[in-house]
């Protein structure tokens, strides 16, 4: 079975502090991992994916296959980072199935 | 930039009534999805649709649910006889290619069943 776990429902950090949103997954094949973000009253939108190995809005995430983790990190949090963050896994037989974690609500305190 | 659009943004209905939620996926996308998010809970997969038929569905997607692509642009989710527990945000998403690629989401339709 495929599963994505985000252990923290809520996370608060001060502006300028480092932030790490945790994501662990279980999957029997080779998954593709994503982070989606949902700002207040907006749609879910892609933040980054592990294949791209890119940094978006200062966020990075490294896929650690040994620990089956895909934690999202940013060295200096900004107020505009306050949002809901979802870790997602793409897999299944056709690769067309997406599984979402329960989400972490990040609040950056000014 | 093309977007997935959903209507209505909010619908209030009485228990037992039928509801149709509409989605217009991005025009060159081939895979379509419905997800549900009950308030305070995670985003749950309902169904995926490709080549004019359901390709995968979850346990949530029982006989009261159906999907259709009636005219080549709209992708609809019908809930035949709504229950209180159907109250949720329903998200439509689309994807261009097969395999592991990004999903593009609509803004969601909030359904409130009274």
PDB file of C-alpha atoms in Angstrom:
ATOM      1  CA  UNK A   1       0.000   0.000   0.000  1.00  0.00           C
ATOM      2  CA  UNK A   2       1.097   3.524  -0.704  1.00  0.00           C
ATOM      3  CA  UNK A   3       1.006   6.058   2.065  1.00  0.00           C
ATOM      4  CA  UNK A   4       2.236   9.551   2.725  1.00  0.00           C
ATOM      5  CA  UNK A   5       2.669  10.717   6.290  1.00  0.00           C
ATOM      6  CA  UNK A   6       3.001  14.270   7.460  1.00  0.00           C
ATOM      7  CA  UNK A   7       3.364  14.040  11.225  1.00  0.00           C
ATOM      8  CA  UNK A   8       2.771  17.715  11.997  1.00  0.00           C
ATOM      9  CA  UNK A   9      -0.705  19.187  11.495  1.00  0.00           C
ATOM     10  CA  UNK A  10       0.392  22.604  12.673  1.00  0.00           C
ATOM     11  CA  UNK A  11       3.787  24.288  12.646  1.00  0.00           C
ATOM     12  CA  UNK A  12       4.626  27.794  13.780  1.00  0.00           C
ATOM     13  CA  UNK A  13       7.965  29.496  13.297  1.00  0.00           C
ATOM     14  CA  UNK A  14       9.210  33.039  13.632  1.00  0.00           C
ATOM     15  CA  UNK A  15      10.052  35.056  10.568  1.00  0.00           C
ATOM     16  CA  UNK A  16      13.664  34.483   9.612  1.00  0.00           C
ATOM     17  CA  UNK A  17      13.872  31.151  11.383  1.00  0.00           C
ATOM     18  CA  UNK A  18      14.534  27.901   9.518  1.00  0.00           C
ATOM     19  CA  UNK A  19      11.572  25.706   8.765  1.00  0.00           C
ATOM     20  CA  UNK A  20      11.291  22.019   8.019  1.00  0.00           C
ATOM     21  CA  UNK A  21       8.049  20.291   7.115  1.00  0.00           C
ATOM     22  CA  UNK A  22       8.328  16.558   7.439  1.00  0.00           C
ATOM     23  CA  UNK A  23       7.087  13.985   4.975  1.00  0.00           C
ATOM     24  CA  UNK A  24       7.615  10.246   5.047  1.00  0.00           C
ATOM     25  CA  UNK A  25       6.307   7.799   2.532  1.00  0.00           C
ATOM     26  CA  UNK A  26       5.886   4.108   2.029  1.00  0.00           C
ATOM     27  CA  UNK A  27       5.831   2.740  -1.481  1.00  0.00           C
ATOM     28  CA  UNK A  28       6.875  -0.531  -2.979  1.00  0.00           C
ATOM     29  CA  UNK A  29       8.122   0.864  -6.299  1.00  0.00           C
ATOM     30  CA  UNK A  30       9.870   4.036  -7.467  1.00  0.00           C
ATOM     31  CA  UNK A  31       7.653   6.951  -6.553  1.00  0.00           C
ATOM     32  CA  UNK A  32       7.745  10.517  -7.655  1.00  0.00           C
ATOM     33  CA  UNK A  33       7.345  12.935  -4.760  1.00  0.00           C
ATOM     34  CA  UNK A  34       5.832  16.401  -4.814  1.00  0.00           C
ATOM     35  CA  UNK A  35       5.113  19.251  -2.468  1.00  0.00           C
ATOM     36  CA  UNK A  36       1.908  21.170  -3.073  1.00  0.00           C
ATOM     37  CA  UNK A  37       1.012  24.425  -1.340  1.00  0.00           C
ATOM     38  CA  UNK A  38      -2.399  25.923  -0.691  1.00  0.00           C
ATOM     39  CA  UNK A  39      -2.456  29.592   0.255  1.00  0.00           C
ATOM     40  CA  UNK A  40      -5.543  30.934   1.976  1.00  0.00           C
ATOM     41  CA  UNK A  41      -8.611  30.583  -0.279  1.00  0.00           C
ATOM     42  CA  UNK A  42      -6.519  29.524  -3.276  1.00  0.00           C
ATOM     43  CA  UNK A  43      -6.113  26.317  -5.192  1.00  0.00           C
ATOM     44  CA  UNK A  44      -3.556  23.631  -4.556  1.00  0.00           C
ATOM     45  CA  UNK A  45      -0.488  24.419  -6.598  1.00  0.00           C
ATOM     46  CA  UNK A  46       2.740  22.620  -7.172  1.00  0.00           C
ATOM     47  CA  UNK A  47       5.646  23.908  -5.137  1.00  0.00           C
ATOM     48  CA  UNK A  48       8.308  21.469  -6.217  1.00  0.00           C
ATOM     49  CA  UNK A  49       8.981  17.888  -7.240  1.00  0.00           C
ATOM     50  CA  UNK A  50      11.909  15.695  -6.363  1.00  0.00           C
ATOM     51  CA  UNK A  51      12.841  14.970  -9.963  1.00  0.00           C
ATOM     52  CA  UNK A  52      13.540  18.615 -10.708  1.00  0.00           C
ATOM     53  CA  UNK A  53      15.865  19.084  -7.730  1.00  0.00           C
ATOM     54  CA  UNK A  54      15.035  22.772  -7.861  1.00  0.00           C
ATOM     55  CA  UNK A  55      14.535  25.494  -5.295  1.00  0.00           C
ATOM     56  CA  UNK A  56      11.256  27.365  -5.441  1.00  0.00           C
ATOM     57  CA  UNK A  57      10.623  30.414  -3.245  1.00  0.00           C
ATOM     58  CA  UNK A  58      13.661  29.359  -1.240  1.00  0.00           C
ATOM     59  CA  UNK A  59      12.237  25.912  -0.490  1.00  0.00           C
ATOM     60  CA  UNK A  60      14.119  22.712  -1.207  1.00  0.00           C
ATOM     61  CA  UNK A  61      13.320  19.062  -0.650  1.00  0.00           C
ATOM     62  CA  UNK A  62      15.591  16.088  -1.006  1.00  0.00           C
ATOM     63  CA  UNK A  63      14.356  12.582  -1.522  1.00  0.00           C
ATOM     64  CA  UNK A  64      16.027  10.270   0.981  1.00  0.00           C
ATOM     65  CA  UNK A  65      15.284   6.740  -0.136  1.00  0.00           C
ATOM     66  CA  UNK A  66      17.014   5.194   2.855  1.00  0.00           C
ATOM     67  CA  UNK A  67      14.793   7.057   5.279  1.00  0.00           C
ATOM     68  CA  UNK A  68      11.858   7.179   2.827  1.00  0.00           C
ATOM     69  CA  UNK A  69      11.549  10.886   3.493  1.00  0.00           C
ATOM     70  CA  UNK A  70      10.983  14.011   1.440  1.00  0.00           C
ATOM     71  CA  UNK A  71      11.179  16.828   3.955  1.00  0.00           C
ATOM     72  CA  UNK A  72      10.586  20.393   2.824  1.00  0.00           C
ATOM     73  CA  UNK A  73      13.073  22.968   4.076  1.00  0.00           C
ATOM     74  CA  UNK A  74      13.651  26.667   3.958  1.00  0.00           C
ATOM     75  CA  UNK A  75      16.507  28.389   5.787  1.00  0.00           C
ATOM     76  CA  UNK A  76      14.703  31.675   6.486  1.00  0.00           C
ATOM     77  CA  UNK A  77      10.907  31.659   6.725  1.00  0.00           C
ATOM     78  CA  UNK A  78       8.904  34.613   5.427  1.00  0.00           C
ATOM     79  CA  UNK A  79       5.410  35.715   6.428  1.00  0.00           C
ATOM     80  CA  UNK A  80       4.130  34.952   2.942  1.00  0.00           C
ATOM     81  CA  UNK A  81       5.109  31.314   3.438  1.00  0.00           C
ATOM     82  CA  UNK A  82       2.150  30.874   5.780  1.00  0.00           C
ATOM     83  CA  UNK A  83      -0.015  28.269   4.034  1.00  0.00           C
ATOM     84  CA  UNK A  84      -1.070  24.659   3.997  1.00  0.00           C
ATOM     85  CA  UNK A  85       1.564  22.302   2.617  1.00  0.00           C
ATOM     86  CA  UNK A  86       0.811  18.856   1.232  1.00  0.00           C
ATOM     87  CA  UNK A  87       3.299  16.169   0.416  1.00  0.00           C
ATOM     88  CA  UNK A  88       2.154  13.952  -2.437  1.00  0.00           C
ATOM     89  CA  UNK A  89       3.318  10.749  -4.037  1.00  0.00           C
ATOM     90  CA  UNK A  90       2.692   9.707  -7.591  1.00  0.00           C
ATOM     91  CA  UNK A  91       2.716   6.030  -8.301  1.00  0.00           C
ATOM     92  CA  UNK A  92       0.407   3.130  -8.930  1.00  0.00           C
ATOM     93  CA  UNK A  93       0.568   0.769 -11.862  1.00  0.00           C
ATOM     94  CA  UNK A  94       0.299   3.495 -14.459  1.00  0.00           C
ATOM     95  CA  UNK A  95       1.939   6.258 -12.455  1.00  0.00           C
ATOM     96  CA  UNK A  96      -1.322   8.160 -12.653  1.00  0.00           C
ATOM     97  CA  UNK A  97      -2.357   7.757  -9.044  1.00  0.00           C
ATOM     98  CA  UNK A  98      -1.609  10.561  -6.617  1.00  0.00           C
ATOM     99  CA  UNK A  99      -1.650  10.137  -2.847  1.00  0.00           C
ATOM    100  CA  UNK A 100      -1.663  13.107  -0.517  1.00  0.00           C
ATOM    101  CA  UNK A 101      -0.544  13.457   3.053  1.00  0.00           C
ATOM    102  CA  UNK A 102      -2.798  15.059   5.630  1.00  0.00           C
ATOM    103  CA  UNK A 103      -1.080  18.405   5.238  1.00  0.00           C
ATOM    104  CA  UNK A 104       0.830  20.738   7.540  1.00  0.00           C
ATOM    105  CA  UNK A 105      -0.426  24.209   8.278  1.00  0.00           C
ATOM    106  CA  UNK A 106       2.561  26.542   8.504  1.00  0.00           C
ATOM    107  CA  UNK A 107       2.251  29.850  10.291  1.00  0.00           C
ATOM    108  CA  UNK A 108       5.133  32.287  10.144  1.00  0.00           C
ATOM    109  CA  UNK A 109       4.997  34.697  13.053  1.00  0.00           C
ATOM    110  CA  UNK A 110       6.185  38.231  12.268  1.00  0.00           C
TER     111      UNK A 110
ATOM    112  CA  UNK B   1      -1.423  30.575 -18.139  1.00  0.00           C
ATOM    113  CA  UNK B   2      -4.188  28.011 -18.612  1.00  0.00           C
ATOM    114  CA  UNK B   3      -6.014  26.905 -15.493  1.00  0.00           C
ATOM    115  CA  UNK B   4      -8.488  24.293 -14.390  1.00  0.00           C
ATOM    116  CA  UNK B   5     -11.792  26.010 -13.667  1.00  0.00           C
ATOM    117  CA  UNK B   6     -14.587  24.736 -11.454  1.00  0.00           C
ATOM    118  CA  UNK B   7     -18.193  25.751 -10.955  1.00  0.00           C
ATOM    119  CA  UNK B   8     -19.953  26.439  -8.706  1.00  0.00           C
ATOM    120  CA  UNK B   9     -17.543  27.738  -6.118  1.00  0.00           C
ATOM    121  CA  UNK B  10     -20.076  26.987  -3.392  1.00  0.00           C
ATOM    122  CA  UNK B  11     -23.288  24.999  -3.454  1.00  0.00           C
ATOM    123  CA  UNK B  12     -25.742  24.450  -0.643  1.00  0.00           C
ATOM    124  CA  UNK B  13     -28.204  21.602  -1.057  1.00  0.00           C
ATOM    125  CA  UNK B  14     -30.709  19.602   0.926  1.00  0.00           C
ATOM    126  CA  UNK B  15     -29.947  16.028   1.869  1.00  0.00           C
ATOM    127  CA  UNK B  16     -31.197  13.636  -0.788  1.00  0.00           C
ATOM    128  CA  UNK B  17     -30.860  16.099  -3.636  1.00  0.00           C
ATOM    129  CA  UNK B  18     -28.692  15.540  -6.696  1.00  0.00           C
ATOM    130  CA  UNK B  19     -25.691  17.753  -7.244  1.00  0.00           C
ATOM    131  CA  UNK B  20     -23.519  18.233 -10.311  1.00  0.00           C
ATOM    132  CA  UNK B  21     -20.098  19.804  -9.947  1.00  0.00           C
ATOM    133  CA  UNK B  22     -18.479  21.024 -13.123  1.00  0.00           C
ATOM    134  CA  UNK B  23     -14.864  21.276 -14.164  1.00  0.00           C
ATOM    135  CA  UNK B  24     -13.136  22.510 -17.279  1.00  0.00           C
ATOM    136  CA  UNK B  25      -9.679  20.906 -17.380  1.00  0.00           C
ATOM    137  CA  UNK B  26      -6.750  22.432 -19.206  1.00  0.00           C
ATOM    138  CA  UNK B  27      -7.410  21.939 -22.889  1.00  0.00           C
ATOM    139  CA  UNK B  28      -4.554  19.634 -23.924  1.00  0.00           C
ATOM    140  CA  UNK B  29      -4.696  17.498 -20.803  1.00  0.00           C
ATOM    141  CA  UNK B  30      -5.673  13.885 -21.042  1.00  0.00           C
ATOM    142  CA  UNK B  31      -6.143  12.704 -17.457  1.00  0.00           C
ATOM    143  CA  UNK B  32      -8.791  14.050 -15.134  1.00  0.00           C
ATOM    144  CA  UNK B  33      -9.324  13.599 -11.444  1.00  0.00           C
ATOM    145  CA  UNK B  34     -11.712  14.400  -8.648  1.00  0.00           C
ATOM    146  CA  UNK B  35     -10.500  14.752  -5.090  1.00  0.00           C
ATOM    147  CA  UNK B  36     -12.426  15.513  -1.936  1.00  0.00           C
ATOM    148  CA  UNK B  37     -11.374  17.329   1.215  1.00  0.00           C
ATOM    149  CA  UNK B  38     -13.647  17.214   4.213  1.00  0.00           C
ATOM    150  CA  UNK B  39     -13.054  20.204   6.473  1.00  0.00           C
ATOM    151  CA  UNK B  40      -9.952  19.666   8.567  1.00  0.00           C
ATOM    152  CA  UNK B  41      -9.063  16.402   6.878  1.00  0.00           C
ATOM    153  CA  UNK B  42      -6.731  15.330   4.120  1.00  0.00           C
ATOM    154  CA  UNK B  43      -7.216  15.503   0.381  1.00  0.00           C
ATOM    155  CA  UNK B  44      -8.760  12.176  -0.676  1.00  0.00           C
ATOM    156  CA  UNK B  45      -8.725  10.641  -4.121  1.00  0.00           C
ATOM    157  CA  UNK B  46     -12.131   9.893  -5.598  1.00  0.00           C
ATOM    158  CA  UNK B  47     -11.690   8.969  -9.231  1.00  0.00           C
ATOM    159  CA  UNK B  48      -9.489   9.305 -12.289  1.00  0.00           C
ATOM    160  CA  UNK B  49     -10.725   9.414 -15.860  1.00  0.00           C
ATOM    161  CA  UNK B  50      -8.936   8.810 -19.132  1.00  0.00           C
ATOM    162  CA  UNK B  51     -10.042   8.159 -22.660  1.00  0.00           C
ATOM    163  CA  UNK B  52     -13.689   8.653 -21.741  1.00  0.00           C
ATOM    164  CA  UNK B  53     -13.769   6.094 -18.999  1.00  0.00           C
ATOM    165  CA  UNK B  54     -12.930   5.698 -15.359  1.00  0.00           C
ATOM    166  CA  UNK B  55      -9.384   4.425 -14.965  1.00  0.00           C
ATOM    167  CA  UNK B  56      -9.245   4.193 -11.186  1.00  0.00           C
ATOM    168  CA  UNK B  57     -11.594   4.892  -8.311  1.00  0.00           C
ATOM    169  CA  UNK B  58     -11.418   4.784  -4.552  1.00  0.00           C
ATOM    170  CA  UNK B  59     -13.703   3.129  -2.026  1.00  0.00           C
ATOM    171  CA  UNK B  60     -15.318   6.509  -1.452  1.00  0.00           C
ATOM    172  CA  UNK B  61     -16.536   6.582  -5.054  1.00  0.00           C
ATOM    173  CA  UNK B  62     -19.574   4.379  -4.586  1.00  0.00           C
ATOM    174  CA  UNK B  63     -22.750   4.071  -6.627  1.00  0.00           C
ATOM    175  CA  UNK B  64     -24.022   7.506  -5.647  1.00  0.00           C
ATOM    176  CA  UNK B  65     -21.129   9.101  -7.554  1.00  0.00           C
ATOM    177  CA  UNK B  66     -20.638   9.278 -11.293  1.00  0.00           C
ATOM    178  CA  UNK B  67     -18.407  11.197 -13.663  1.00  0.00           C
ATOM    179  CA  UNK B  68     -18.894  12.236 -17.212  1.00  0.00           C
ATOM    180  CA  UNK B  69     -17.182  14.163 -19.960  1.00  0.00           C
ATOM    181  CA  UNK B  70     -20.250  15.107 -21.935  1.00  0.00           C
ATOM    182  CA  UNK B  71     -18.835  17.436 -24.533  1.00  0.00           C
ATOM    183  CA  UNK B  72     -15.071  17.150 -24.731  1.00  0.00           C
ATOM    184  CA  UNK B  73     -14.412  20.103 -22.471  1.00  0.00           C
ATOM    185  CA  UNK B  74     -16.466  19.743 -19.281  1.00  0.00           C
ATOM    186  CA  UNK B  75     -15.739  17.037 -16.732  1.00  0.00           C
ATOM    187  CA  UNK B  76     -18.558  16.604 -14.253  1.00  0.00           C
ATOM    188  CA  UNK B  77     -19.003  14.891 -10.918  1.00  0.00           C
ATOM    189  CA  UNK B  78     -22.561  13.929 -10.072  1.00  0.00           C
ATOM    190  CA  UNK B  79     -23.667  12.991  -6.587  1.00  0.00           C
ATOM    191  CA  UNK B  80     -27.056  11.336  -6.936  1.00  0.00           C
ATOM    192  CA  UNK B  81     -28.553  11.548  -3.488  1.00  0.00           C
ATOM    193  CA  UNK B  82     -26.460  13.713  -1.227  1.00  0.00           C
ATOM    194  CA  UNK B  83     -25.801  12.854   2.391  1.00  0.00           C
ATOM    195  CA  UNK B  84     -24.645  15.094   5.199  1.00  0.00           C
ATOM    196  CA  UNK B  85     -21.207  13.488   5.079  1.00  0.00           C
ATOM    197  CA  UNK B  86     -20.788  14.546   1.449  1.00  0.00           C
ATOM    198  CA  UNK B  87     -20.195  18.085   2.672  1.00  0.00           C
ATOM    199  CA  UNK B  88     -16.662  18.846   1.569  1.00  0.00           C
ATOM    200  CA  UNK B  89     -14.495  20.742  -0.848  1.00  0.00           C
ATOM    201  CA  UNK B  90     -14.297  18.938  -4.168  1.00  0.00           C
ATOM    202  CA  UNK B  91     -11.237  19.532  -6.281  1.00  0.00           C
ATOM    203  CA  UNK B  92     -10.890  18.764  -9.946  1.00  0.00           C
ATOM    204  CA  UNK B  93      -7.420  18.192 -11.353  1.00  0.00           C
ATOM    205  CA  UNK B  94      -5.954  17.388 -14.728  1.00  0.00           C
ATOM    206  CA  UNK B  95      -2.687  16.069 -16.069  1.00  0.00           C
ATOM    207  CA  UNK B  96      -1.248  16.115 -19.543  1.00  0.00           C
ATOM    208  CA  UNK B  97       0.625  12.868 -19.870  1.00  0.00           C
ATOM    209  CA  UNK B  98       0.695   9.381 -18.570  1.00  0.00           C
ATOM    210  CA  UNK B  99       3.133   8.497 -15.844  1.00  0.00           C
ATOM    211  CA  UNK B 100       4.393  10.632 -13.043  1.00  0.00           C
ATOM    212  CA  UNK B 101       3.700  14.219 -13.879  1.00  0.00           C
ATOM    213  CA  UNK B 102       2.291  17.243 -12.161  1.00  0.00           C
ATOM    214  CA  UNK B 103      -1.397  17.580 -11.365  1.00  0.00           C
ATOM    215  CA  UNK B 104      -3.021  20.944 -11.980  1.00  0.00           C
ATOM    216  CA  UNK B 105      -5.872  21.736  -9.624  1.00  0.00           C
ATOM    217  CA  UNK B 106      -8.971  23.847  -9.833  1.00  0.00           C
ATOM    218  CA  UNK B 107      -9.952  26.166  -6.996  1.00  0.00           C
ATOM    219  CA  UNK B 108     -12.484  23.707  -5.696  1.00  0.00           C
ATOM    220  CA  UNK B 109     -16.234  23.582  -5.233  1.00  0.00           C
ATOM    221  CA  UNK B 110     -17.496  23.712  -1.689  1.00  0.00           C
ATOM    222  CA  UNK B 111     -20.542  21.527  -1.175  1.00  0.00           C
ATOM    223  CA  UNK B 112     -22.674  21.995   1.909  1.00  0.00           C
ATOM    224  CA  UNK B 113     -25.408  19.430   2.519  1.00  0.00           C
ATOM    225  CA  UNK B 114     -28.076  20.441   5.022  1.00  0.00           C
TER     226      UNK B 114
END
